Coordinates of C-alpha atoms in Angstrom, one line a residue:
Chain U
X1 CA -18.5 -32.0 -46.9
X2 CA -15.7 -33.2 -44.5
X3 CA -15.7 -31.2 -41.2
X4 CA -12.1 -29.8 -40.3
X5 CA -10.8 -30.0 -36.6
X6 CA -12.0 -26.9 -34.7
X7 CA -14.9 -26.6 -36.9
X8 CA -18.1 -26.0 -34.5
X9 CA -20.7 -25.3 -37.0
X10 CA -23.8 -27.9 -36.4
X11 CA -24.8 -30.2 -39.4
X12 CA -27.5 -27.9 -40.7
X13 CA -25.0 -24.9 -40.6
X14 CA -22.5 -26.6 -42.5
X15 CA -25.0 -27.5 -45.4
X16 CA -25.1 -23.9 -46.0
X17 CA -21.4 -23.4 -46.8
X18 CA -18.8 -24.2 -49.0
X19 CA -14.9 -24.7 -48.6
X20 CA -13.6 -21.2 -49.3
X21 CA -10.2 -22.5 -50.8
X22 CA -12.3 -24.2 -53.7
X23 CA -15.3 -21.9 -54.3
X24 CA -14.3 -18.1 -53.1
X25 CA -12.6 -16.1 -55.6
X26 CA -8.8 -15.5 -55.0
X27 CA -8.5 -11.7 -54.8
X28 CA -5.8 -9.7 -53.6
X29 CA -8.2 -7.4 -51.6
X30 CA -11.3 -9.2 -49.8
X31 CA -14.7 -9.7 -51.7
X32 CA -16.5 -12.1 -49.3
X33 CA -16.6 -12.7 -45.6
X34 CA -14.8 -16.4 -44.8
X35 CA -15.5 -18.3 -41.6
X36 CA -12.8 -19.9 -39.7
X37 CA -15.6 -22.7 -38.8
X38 CA -16.5 -21.2 -35.3
X39 CA -19.4 -19.0 -36.5
X40 CA -21.7 -18.8 -39.7
X41 CA -20.2 -16.6 -42.5
X42 CA -22.0 -13.4 -43.4
X43 CA -23.0 -14.0 -47.0
X44 CA -21.4 -11.7 -49.6
X45 CA -22.9 -8.4 -49.7
X46 CA -24.1 -6.5 -52.8
X47 CA -21.0 -4.0 -52.8
X48 CA -18.8 -7.1 -52.1
X49 CA -20.2 -8.8 -55.2
X50 CA -19.9 -6.0 -57.2
X51 CA -15.9 -5.6 -56.3
X52 CA -15.4 -9.1 -57.1
X53 CA -17.2 -9.1 -60.6
X54 CA -15.3 -5.9 -61.3
X55 CA -11.9 -7.6 -60.5
X56 CA -12.6 -10.5 -62.3
X57 CA -13.5 -8.5 -65.6
X58 CA -10.5 -6.1 -65.4
X59 CA -8.1 -8.9 -64.4
X60 CA -9.4 -11.0 -67.6
X61 CA -8.6 -8.2 -69.8
X62 CA -5.0 -7.3 -68.1
X63 CA -4.5 -10.9 -67.6
X64 CA -4.8 -11.9 -71.5
X65 CA -2.6 -8.4 -72.4
X66 CA 0.2 -9.9 -70.2
X67 CA -0.3 -13.5 -71.5
X68 CA -0.9 -14.8 -68.2
X69 CA -3.9 -16.3 -66.4
X70 CA -6.0 -14.4 -64.2
X71 CA -4.7 -15.9 -61.0
X72 CA -0.9 -15.4 -62.0
X73 CA -2.0 -11.5 -62.6
X74 CA -3.7 -11.2 -59.5
X75 CA -0.8 -12.0 -57.4
X76 CA 1.4 -9.3 -59.0
X77 CA 1.5 -5.5 -57.8
X78 CA -0.6 -4.7 -61.0
X79 CA -3.1 -7.1 -59.8
X80 CA -3.0 -5.6 -56.2
X81 CA -3.8 -2.1 -58.1
X82 CA -6.5 -3.6 -60.1
X83 CA -8.2 -4.6 -56.7
X84 CA -8.0 -1.0 -55.4
X85 CA -9.2 0.0 -58.8
X86 CA -12.1 -2.1 -58.4
X87 CA -12.9 -0.9 -54.9
X88 CA -12.9 2.6 -55.7
X89 CA -15.5 2.0 -58.4
X90 CA -17.9 0.6 -55.7
X91 CA -17.1 2.6 -52.6
X92 CA -16.2 5.6 -54.5
X93 CA -12.7 7.3 -55.1
X94 CA -11.1 6.5 -51.4
X95 CA -7.9 4.8 -52.9
X96 CA -5.2 6.6 -55.1
X97 CA -4.7 4.2 -58.1
X98 CA -4.8 4.5 -61.6
X99 CA -5.9 2.3 -64.6
X100 CA -2.5 3.0 -66.0
X101 CA -0.9 1.2 -62.8
X102 CA -3.5 -1.5 -63.1
X103 CA -2.3 -2.1 -66.4
X104 CA 1.2 -1.8 -66.4
X105 CA 3.6 -4.4 -64.4
X106 CA 6.7 -1.9 -64.8
X107 CA 4.8 1.3 -63.4
X108 CA 3.2 -0.9 -60.5
X109 CA 6.6 -2.6 -59.7
X110 CA 8.3 0.8 -60.1
X111 CA 6.0 2.5 -57.7
X112 CA 6.5 -0.2 -54.9
X113 CA 10.2 0.1 -55.4
X114 CA 10.0 3.7 -55.1
X115 CA 8.5 3.5 -51.7
X116 CA 10.4 0.6 -50.0
X117 CA 12.8 3.1 -48.3
X118 CA 9.9 4.9 -46.8
X119 CA 10.6 5.3 -42.9
X120 CA 7.8 3.4 -41.3
X121 CA 7.7 3.3 -37.6
X122 CA 5.1 0.8 -36.2
X123 CA 4.2 2.3 -32.8
X124 CA 2.3 -0.8 -31.6
X125 CA 3.4 -4.3 -32.0
X126 CA 3.5 -7.5 -30.2
X127 CA 4.5 -11.0 -30.0
X128 CA 4.2 -13.7 -27.3
X129 CA 6.6 -15.4 -24.8
X130 CA 7.7 -18.9 -25.9
X131 CA 5.7 -20.6 -23.0
X132 CA 2.4 -18.8 -23.7
X133 CA -0.5 -21.4 -24.1
X134 CA -3.7 -19.5 -24.4
X135 CA -4.9 -20.3 -27.9
X136 CA -7.7 -18.4 -27.6
X137 CA -5.8 -15.6 -28.5
X138 CA -5.7 -17.2 -32.0
X139 CA -9.2 -15.7 -32.3
X140 CA -7.7 -12.3 -33.3
X141 CA -6.2 -13.7 -36.3
X142 CA -9.2 -16.0 -37.0
X143 CA -11.1 -12.4 -37.1
X144 CA -8.8 -11.5 -39.8
X145 CA -9.0 -14.7 -41.8
X146 CA -12.7 -14.4 -41.3
X147 CA -13.0 -10.7 -42.4
X148 CA -10.6 -11.1 -45.4
X149 CA -8.5 -7.9 -44.7
X150 CA -5.0 -9.5 -45.3
X151 CA -4.9 -11.7 -48.6
X152 CA -1.6 -13.2 -47.3
X153 CA -3.2 -13.8 -43.7
X154 CA -3.3 -17.9 -44.3
X155 CA 0.1 -18.1 -45.3
X156 CA 1.6 -19.0 -41.8
X157 CA -0.3 -22.0 -39.9
X158 CA -3.1 -21.1 -37.1
X159 CA -1.1 -22.0 -34.2
X160 CA 0.5 -19.8 -31.6
X161 CA 3.8 -20.0 -33.3
X162 CA 2.7 -17.4 -35.8
X163 CA 2.7 -14.9 -32.5
X164 CA 6.2 -15.8 -31.5
X165 CA 9.5 -13.7 -32.0
X166 CA 10.8 -15.4 -35.1
X167 CA 7.7 -15.2 -37.4
X168 CA 7.1 -11.6 -35.8
X169 CA 10.7 -10.6 -37.3
X170 CA 9.7 -12.1 -40.7
X171 CA 6.3 -10.5 -40.9
X172 CA 7.5 -7.3 -40.0
X173 CA 10.5 -6.8 -41.0
X174 CA 11.0 -9.0 -44.1
X175 CA 7.5 -9.0 -45.4
X176 CA 6.8 -5.5 -45.0
X177 CA 8.3 -1.9 -45.6
X178 CA 8.4 -1.1 -41.8
X179 CA 11.9 0.3 -40.4
X180 CA 11.3 0.4 -37.0
X181 CA 8.8 -1.2 -34.2
X182 CA 7.9 -0.6 -30.7
X183 CA 7.4 -3.7 -28.9
X184 CA 4.5 -3.7 -26.3
X185 CA 3.2 -6.0 -23.8
X186 CA -0.5 -6.5 -22.1
X187 CA -1.8 -7.3 -18.4
X188 CA -4.6 -9.6 -17.8
X189 CA -6.4 -10.4 -14.4
X190 CA -5.6 -14.0 -15.3
X191 CA -1.6 -13.8 -15.1
X192 CA -1.5 -16.9 -17.6
X193 CA -2.5 -14.5 -20.4
X194 CA 0.3 -12.0 -19.9
X195 CA 1.9 -11.6 -23.3
X196 CA 5.2 -10.8 -22.3
X197 CA 7.4 -9.7 -19.1
X198 CA 9.0 -6.3 -19.2
X199 CA 12.3 -8.1 -19.1
X200 CA 11.5 -10.2 -22.0
X201 CA 10.5 -7.1 -24.0
X202 CA 13.8 -5.2 -23.3
X203 CA 15.8 -8.5 -23.8
X204 CA 14.3 -8.7 -27.4
X205 CA 15.2 -5.2 -28.3
X206 CA 18.6 -5.8 -27.3
X207 CA 18.9 -8.9 -29.1
X208 CA 17.4 -7.7 -32.5
X209 CA 19.3 -4.4 -32.3
X210 CA 22.5 -6.3 -31.7
X211 CA 22.0 -8.3 -34.5
X212 CA 21.0 -5.4 -36.9
X213 CA 23.8 -3.4 -35.7
X214 CA 21.3 -0.5 -35.7
X215 CA 18.3 0.4 -33.6
X216 CA 15.4 -1.3 -35.1
X217 CA 13.1 -2.2 -32.0
X218 CA 12.2 -0.1 -29.0
X219 CA 10.5 -1.5 -26.1
X220 CA 7.6 -0.5 -23.6
X221 CA 7.6 -1.3 -19.9
X222 CA 4.0 -2.2 -19.0
X223 CA 2.7 -0.7 -15.7
X224 CA -0.4 -1.7 -13.9
X225 CA -1.9 0.5 -11.6
X226 CA -3.9 -0.7 -8.7
X227 CA -1.7 -3.7 -8.5
X228 CA -0.2 -4.0 -4.9
X229 CA 3.6 -3.4 -6.1
X230 CA 3.1 -1.6 -9.5
X231 CA 5.3 1.5 -8.4
X232 CA 8.2 -0.8 -7.7
X233 CA 7.9 -1.8 -11.4
X234 CA 8.0 1.6 -12.3
X235 CA 11.2 2.3 -10.2
X236 CA 12.5 -0.8 -11.8
X237 CA 11.8 0.6 -15.3
X238 CA 13.4 3.9 -14.6
X239 CA 16.6 2.3 -13.0
X240 CA 17.1 -1.1 -14.9
X241 CA 14.9 -1.4 -17.9
X242 CA 15.1 1.8 -19.3
X243 CA 11.9 1.7 -21.9
X244 CA 11.6 4.5 -24.4
X245 CA 7.9 4.9 -23.2
X246 CA 5.2 3.2 -20.8
X247 CA 2.2 1.1 -21.6
X248 CA -0.9 0.6 -19.6
X249 CA -4.4 -0.1 -19.5
X250 CA -7.0 1.8 -17.9
X251 CA -9.5 -0.9 -18.5
X252 CA -7.3 -3.2 -16.6
X253 CA -7.4 -6.0 -18.8
X254 CA -8.2 -5.6 -22.8
X255 CA -10.5 -8.8 -23.3
X256 CA -12.6 -8.7 -20.2
X257 CA -14.1 -6.7 -17.2
X258 CA -11.2 -6.2 -14.8
X259 CA -10.9 -5.3 -11.0
X260 CA -7.9 -3.4 -12.0
X261 CA -9.6 -0.7 -14.0
X262 CA -8.4 3.3 -13.3
X263 CA -8.7 6.7 -14.7
X264 CA -5.7 8.8 -15.6
X265 CA -6.8 11.7 -14.1
X266 CA -6.9 10.0 -10.7
X267 CA -4.8 12.4 -8.6
X268 CA -3.7 10.0 -5.7
X269 CA -3.1 6.8 -7.8
X270 CA -1.4 8.6 -10.9
X271 CA -0.3 12.1 -10.2
X272 CA 2.8 10.3 -8.3
X273 CA 3.8 8.3 -11.4
X274 CA 3.8 11.3 -13.8
X275 CA 6.0 13.1 -11.7
X276 CA 8.7 10.2 -11.7
X277 CA 8.0 9.8 -15.0
X278 CA 8.8 13.1 -16.2
X279 CA 11.7 13.4 -13.8
X280 CA 13.2 10.3 -15.4
X281 CA 12.9 11.5 -18.8
X282 CA 10.7 8.6 -20.0
X283 CA 7.8 11.2 -20.2
X284 CA 5.5 9.2 -23.0
X285 CA 2.8 6.9 -21.8
X286 CA 0.7 4.7 -24.4
X287 CA -2.7 4.0 -23.1
X288 CA -5.3 1.1 -24.8
X289 CA -8.5 3.0 -25.2
X290 CA -11.6 2.0 -26.7
X291 CA -12.2 -1.6 -28.6
X292 CA -15.3 -2.4 -26.9
X293 CA -18.1 -4.8 -28.1
X294 CA -21.3 -3.2 -29.3
X295 CA -23.1 -4.3 -26.3
X296 CA -20.4 -3.0 -24.1
X297 CA -22.8 -1.5 -21.3
X298 CA -23.4 -5.2 -20.2
X299 CA -20.4 -6.7 -21.2
X300 CA -18.4 -4.1 -19.2
X301 CA -20.8 -3.4 -16.9
X302 CA -19.5 -1.0 -14.0
X303 CA -16.1 -1.0 -15.8
X304 CA -16.6 0.3 -19.3
X305 CA -16.1 4.0 -18.8
X306 CA -12.4 3.4 -18.1
X307 CA -11.9 2.4 -21.9
X308 CA -13.5 6.0 -22.8
X309 CA -11.4 9.3 -23.1
X310 CA -13.3 11.2 -20.3
X311 CA -10.2 10.8 -18.1
X312 CA -7.7 12.3 -20.5
X313 CA -8.1 15.9 -21.1
X314 CA -7.8 17.1 -17.1
X315 CA -4.6 14.6 -16.9
X316 CA -3.3 16.1 -19.9
X317 CA -3.7 19.7 -18.9
X318 CA -2.3 18.9 -15.6
X319 CA 1.1 17.1 -17.0
X320 CA 1.8 19.2 -20.0
X321 CA 5.4 17.3 -19.8
X322 CA 3.8 14.0 -20.3
X323 CA 2.9 12.7 -23.7
X324 CA -0.3 10.8 -23.8
X325 CA -0.5 8.4 -27.0
X326 CA -4.1 7.0 -27.3
X327 CA -3.9 3.6 -28.6
X328 CA -6.8 2.5 -31.4
X329 CA -7.7 6.1 -31.5
X330 CA -10.0 5.2 -28.5
X331 CA -12.5 4.0 -31.2
X332 CA -15.2 2.1 -29.2
X333 CA -16.4 -0.6 -32.1
X334 CA -14.0 -3.7 -31.3
X335 CA -12.9 -4.9 -34.7
X336 CA -15.3 -3.1 -36.8
X337 CA -18.4 -4.9 -35.9
X338 CA -20.7 -2.9 -37.9
X339 CA -18.8 -0.1 -39.9
X340 CA -21.6 0.5 -42.4
X341 CA -23.5 1.5 -39.4
X342 CA -21.0 3.7 -37.9
X343 CA -20.2 5.5 -41.2
X344 CA -24.2 6.2 -41.3
X345 CA -23.9 7.7 -37.8
X346 CA -20.7 9.8 -39.0
X347 CA -22.6 10.9 -42.1
X348 CA -25.4 12.2 -40.0
X349 CA -23.7 13.4 -36.8
X350 CA -20.0 13.9 -37.7
X351 CA -19.3 12.0 -34.7
X352 CA -17.4 8.6 -34.4
X353 CA -17.9 6.9 -31.0
X354 CA -14.9 8.0 -28.6
X355 CA -12.7 8.6 -31.4
X356 CA -14.1 12.3 -31.9
X357 CA -14.2 12.7 -28.3
X358 CA -10.4 12.0 -28.5
X359 CA -10.1 14.3 -31.4
X360 CA -11.7 17.1 -29.8
X361 CA -9.4 17.2 -26.6
X362 CA -6.4 19.2 -27.7
X363 CA -9.0 22.2 -28.5
X364 CA -11.3 21.6 -25.7
X365 CA -8.6 21.4 -23.0
X366 CA -5.9 23.5 -24.9
X367 CA -3.4 20.9 -24.7
X368 CA -0.8 19.6 -27.4
X369 CA 0.7 16.3 -25.5
X370 CA -2.0 14.0 -26.7
X371 CA -1.5 11.8 -30.1
X372 CA -3.8 9.3 -31.8
X373 CA -2.6 5.6 -32.7
X374 CA -4.5 3.6 -35.1
X375 CA -3.6 0.0 -34.5
X376 CA -6.2 -2.6 -35.2
X377 CA -8.5 0.8 -36.1
X378 CA -6.9 1.0 -39.1
X379 CA -6.8 -2.8 -39.9
X380 CA -10.6 -3.3 -39.3
X381 CA -11.9 -0.4 -41.4
X382 CA -9.5 -0.1 -44.3
X383 CA -11.1 -2.7 -46.3
X384 CA -14.3 -3.3 -44.7
X385 CA -15.3 0.3 -45.2
X386 CA -12.6 2.5 -46.8
X387 CA -14.8 5.4 -46.9
X388 CA -15.4 5.2 -43.0
X389 CA -11.5 4.6 -42.5
X390 CA -11.1 8.0 -44.4
X391 CA -13.6 9.7 -42.5
X392 CA -11.8 8.7 -39.3
X393 CA -8.4 9.7 -40.6
X394 CA -9.7 12.9 -42.0
X395 CA -11.1 13.8 -38.6
X396 CA -7.9 12.8 -36.6
X397 CA -5.7 14.9 -38.8
X398 CA -7.8 17.9 -39.2
X399 CA -9.0 17.9 -35.5
X400 CA -5.7 16.8 -34.0
X401 CA -3.0 17.9 -36.8
X402 CA -1.2 16.0 -38.7
X403 CA 1.8 15.8 -36.1
X404 CA -0.4 14.5 -33.5
X405 CA -1.2 10.8 -35.4
X406 CA 0.8 8.1 -35.3
X407 CA 1.2 4.8 -37.4
X408 CA 0.6 1.5 -35.5
X409 CA -0.8 -1.9 -36.9
X410 CA -1.0 -4.1 -33.8
X411 CA 1.1 -6.6 -35.6
X412 CA 1.6 -9.5 -36.0
X413 CA -2.2 -10.2 -34.6
X414 CA -3.3 -9.7 -38.4
X415 CA -0.3 -11.1 -40.3
X416 CA 2.2 -8.9 -42.2
X417 CA 1.5 -5.3 -42.1
X418 CA 2.4 -4.6 -45.5
X419 CA -1.3 -4.4 -46.5
X420 CA -1.9 -1.9 -44.0
X421 CA 0.8 0.1 -45.3
X422 CA -0.3 -0.1 -48.8
X423 CA -3.7 0.9 -48.0
X424 CA -2.7 4.1 -46.1
X425 CA -0.1 5.0 -48.7
X426 CA -3.2 4.9 -51.1
X427 CA -6.0 6.2 -49.0
X428 CA -7.4 9.8 -49.2
X429 CA -10.4 11.2 -47.5
X430 CA -13.8 11.4 -49.6
X431 CA -14.1 15.1 -51.1
X432 CA -17.6 15.3 -50.4
X433 CA -16.7 14.3 -46.5
X434 CA -13.9 17.1 -46.8
X435 CA -16.5 19.7 -48.0
X436 CA -19.0 18.7 -45.8
X437 CA -16.8 18.8 -42.4
X438 CA -15.1 22.1 -43.6
X439 CA -11.7 20.1 -43.5
X440 CA -8.4 21.6 -45.1
X441 CA -5.8 18.9 -44.8
X442 CA -5.8 16.2 -47.1
X443 CA -3.9 12.9 -46.8
X444 CA -2.0 13.3 -49.8
X445 CA -0.2 10.8 -52.1
X446 CA 1.8 7.8 -50.9
X447 CA 4.8 9.7 -49.5
X448 CA 2.9 13.1 -48.9
X449 CA 4.1 15.3 -45.9
X450 CA 1.0 14.5 -43.8
X451 CA 1.7 10.4 -44.4
X452 CA 5.5 10.8 -43.7
X453 CA 4.4 12.3 -40.4
X454 CA 1.8 9.6 -39.8
X455 CA 4.2 6.8 -40.8
X456 CA 7.3 7.9 -39.0
X457 CA 8.2 11.5 -38.5
X458 CA 5.8 11.7 -35.5
X459 CA 7.0 8.8 -33.7
X460 CA 10.7 9.9 -34.3
X461 CA 9.9 13.1 -32.7
X462 CA 8.3 11.2 -29.7
X463 CA 11.4 8.9 -29.3
X464 CA 13.9 11.3 -30.0
X465 CA 15.1 9.6 -33.0
X466 CA 17.3 11.7 -35.3
X467 CA 14.9 11.5 -38.6
X468 CA 14.5 14.6 -40.7
X469 CA 13.6 12.8 -43.9
X470 CA 11.3 10.2 -44.1
X471 CA 12.5 8.4 -47.4
X472 CA 15.9 7.5 -48.9
X473 CA 19.2 7.4 -47.1
X474 CA 18.6 8.9 -43.7
X475 CA 17.8 5.3 -42.4
X476 CA 21.4 3.5 -42.9
X477 CA 21.8 0.4 -44.4
X478 CA 22.3 -2.6 -41.8
X479 CA 22.5 -6.3 -41.3
X480 CA 18.8 -6.7 -41.4
X481 CA 18.6 -4.6 -44.4
X482 CA 20.8 -7.1 -45.8
X483 CA 19.0 -10.1 -44.8
X484 CA 16.0 -8.6 -46.4
X485 CA 17.6 -8.1 -49.7
X486 CA 18.6 -11.7 -49.6
X487 CA 15.2 -12.9 -48.7
X488 CA 13.7 -10.8 -51.5
X489 CA 16.4 -12.2 -54.1
X490 CA 15.5 -15.4 -53.2
X491 CA 11.7 -14.9 -53.9
X492 CA 10.7 -14.5 -50.5
X493 CA 8.2 -11.7 -51.4
X494 CA 6.5 -13.7 -54.4
X495 CA 4.6 -16.2 -52.7
X496 CA 1.1 -14.5 -52.7
X497 CA -1.4 -17.0 -53.5
X498 CA -4.5 -14.8 -52.3
X499 CA -6.0 -18.0 -51.3
X500 CA -8.0 -18.0 -48.3
X501 CA -8.9 -21.0 -46.0
X502 CA -12.4 -21.6 -44.3
X503 CA -15.9 -21.6 -45.3
X504 CA -18.0 -19.3 -47.4
X505 CA -21.7 -19.0 -47.5
X506 CA -23.3 -21.0 -50.5
X507 CA -24.8 -18.4 -53.0
X508 CA -28.2 -20.0 -52.7
X509 CA -27.8 -19.7 -48.8
X510 CA -27.7 -15.9 -49.1
Chain R
X1 CA -40.4 -6.5 27.3
X2 CA -38.4 -9.5 26.9
X3 CA -40.0 -10.3 23.7
X4 CA -39.4 -6.9 22.3
X5 CA -35.6 -6.8 23.5
X6 CA -35.3 -10.5 21.4
X7 CA -36.7 -9.0 18.5
X8 CA -34.4 -5.8 18.6
X9 CA -31.2 -8.2 19.3
X10 CA -32.2 -10.0 16.4
X11 CA -32.7 -6.9 14.1
X12 CA -29.3 -5.7 15.3
X13 CA -27.8 -9.4 14.3
X14 CA -29.2 -9.1 11.1
X15 CA -28.0 -5.5 10.5
X16 CA -24.4 -6.5 11.9
X17 CA -23.9 -9.6 9.7
X18 CA -25.3 -8.1 6.4
X19 CA -23.2 -5.1 7.1
X20 CA -20.2 -7.4 7.7
X21 CA -20.9 -9.5 4.4
X22 CA -21.1 -6.0 2.6
X23 CA -17.7 -5.2 3.7
X24 CA -16.2 -8.5 2.4
X25 CA -17.7 -7.6 -1.3
X26 CA -15.4 -6.7 -4.0
X27 CA -17.0 -4.5 -6.2
X28 CA -13.9 -3.0 -8.0
X29 CA -15.0 -4.9 -11.3
X30 CA -18.5 -3.8 -10.9
X31 CA -21.2 -4.7 -8.0
X32 CA -23.4 -8.0 -8.2
X33 CA -25.8 -6.8 -10.9
X34 CA -23.0 -5.6 -13.1
X35 CA -21.0 -9.1 -12.8
X36 CA -24.4 -10.9 -13.2
X37 CA -24.5 -8.9 -16.7
X38 CA -20.8 -9.3 -17.7
X39 CA -21.4 -13.2 -17.0
X40 CA -24.5 -13.3 -18.9
X41 CA -22.6 -11.9 -21.8
X42 CA -19.2 -13.6 -21.9
X43 CA -20.1 -16.7 -20.7
X44 CA -22.7 -17.4 -23.3
X45 CA -21.0 -18.9 -26.3
X46 CA -23.6 -17.9 -28.7
X47 CA -22.0 -14.4 -28.4
X48 CA -18.7 -15.5 -29.9
X49 CA -20.6 -15.3 -33.4
X50 CA -20.4 -11.8 -33.3
X51 CA -17.7 -10.9 -30.9
X52 CA -14.3 -12.5 -31.1
X53 CA -13.9 -11.1 -27.3
X54 CA -16.0 -13.5 -26.4
X55 CA -14.3 -16.2 -28.6
X56 CA -10.9 -15.4 -27.1
X57 CA -12.3 -16.6 -23.8
X58 CA -10.4 -15.1 -21.2
X59 CA -13.3 -12.7 -20.3
X60 CA -15.8 -15.7 -19.0
X61 CA -13.2 -16.1 -16.4
X62 CA -13.1 -12.7 -15.2
X63 CA -16.7 -12.7 -15.1
X64 CA -16.8 -15.7 -13.2
X65 CA -14.5 -14.3 -10.6
X66 CA -16.2 -10.7 -10.4
X67 CA -19.3 -12.4 -9.6
X68 CA -17.9 -14.4 -6.7
X69 CA -16.3 -11.1 -5.6
X70 CA -19.3 -9.1 -5.7
X71 CA -22.1 -11.5 -5.2
X72 CA -20.9 -14.1 -2.8
X73 CA -17.6 -12.3 -1.1
X74 CA -15.1 -15.0 -2.4
X75 CA -12.2 -12.6 -2.9
X76 CA -8.9 -13.6 -4.5
X77 CA -5.9 -11.9 -3.3
X78 CA -4.7 -9.2 -5.1
X79 CA -1.6 -10.3 -7.7
X80 CA 1.8 -8.7 -7.7
X81 CA 3.8 -8.0 -10.7
X82 CA 6.0 -11.2 -11.0
X83 CA 7.5 -12.9 -13.9
X84 CA 10.1 -15.9 -13.6
X85 CA 10.9 -15.4 -17.3
X86 CA 13.5 -13.1 -18.7

């Protein structure tokens, strides 16, 4: 078998795999781990094999009914519904989908059209500056390819171009139902890794909003406590940049142990900032928390505690005029390294590492200014272990309140967020978990009050947007909507091939 | 007496030197042992099979610098927020 550029597996390792696009089943929902060539793919699990078998079986029946082949059927909305149906049969009833929807093209297309106007505010998005050269960042997308979480992930080439502004606009505003986004940045100890400058963030927002003739994109100003001139940038933010909120990293650098780690409750360092922020009216700060490797005590020795939320309660209580939006819901596992293990722990103890600590803060400290955002956390659990994803969302909604959970996808790292949107629309907390935990609040249907709040109304409240209803004409048509309509009319949304590229384990190698 | 004074002087010099050396170490990203653990994890490419963060690659650079700062007293100047692009 030919070894492609960038494939690092040895000759012996190559004997154990096959090309995914030739042998892997083209499913709308992942059924097998695919490697990008940098590591050995984990053989298909028993549950994944069951899902795949069921999808094939059900799709064959439906495809025959509709006079098409299986692959064509699976590229339709009914095909997507079929895949969720198969997942339910294996993982339990987690996704809201019916046999009728899977078998009826009109019904599945109608459902998608009915939800197209849903107000979706993506609270965490990124793109990179044009001169960004660190190809290692593509590891994020390679993970998404390997984990098979986004069936359309391979439609854009595996180059840094997929992270740049033009593809960001396409993936978020044309290929998904997202209506507004919050553009962010990130600091790194190595300055060549900075994604965007604070000026570039605001300039992008101005350009997009001017083009749209509407407010579609809001922007952060990244602050860097412990850097020598960090408060100067705060002042510049207040006076010139005027972001809607601040963004920061208590861990200092999201991808490595940093000398700039700090705490939210550091009175000397942070309290002067909170005072200034409140006075300026820019009183929301979004903070990266969690997302640590399994061996975090070694990997981030000496700094990992800054990634927990043990500094949050006191700061939130001391500064009730600030809003603290905790990104990734502070979940510890980076990219769901072992979701089955995390689920087993939750079933036993009701505890999800660091996310449960966050969920308990409002009651423990008597505060109502703490929010959980689900970027990357949702993406990495919705398909790999949907039951765990339901447990996590259930805990956030029931312990913090549905008005304290905000939608974010960490796009554009994992491709277009439409698959994540569709998964949340269908997700429900399993009934046995509801009963065992004594929870009262369910997620509800695709446009339930709870999901409207998560998808957009909570962020609208945080950022002072005049949004009372999360569907329909509350969001006015604009130039960007016109462009999307034209894009869809030209067939822009129908290219789903469900193909993946890379390597899968040979059946005999399992 | 002279021999005793020499020993004391040598001891004082050693203490002064190690104290000065300790002051020059930068332990903000963890002490020397911590930095060794960081490097052992992030600079081992075998770990990239199970951890995308290792594969991304910037953490190994951080760990090397942290080790130099905490173990060898090789301290880089703190960076200021500064960008040329707008």
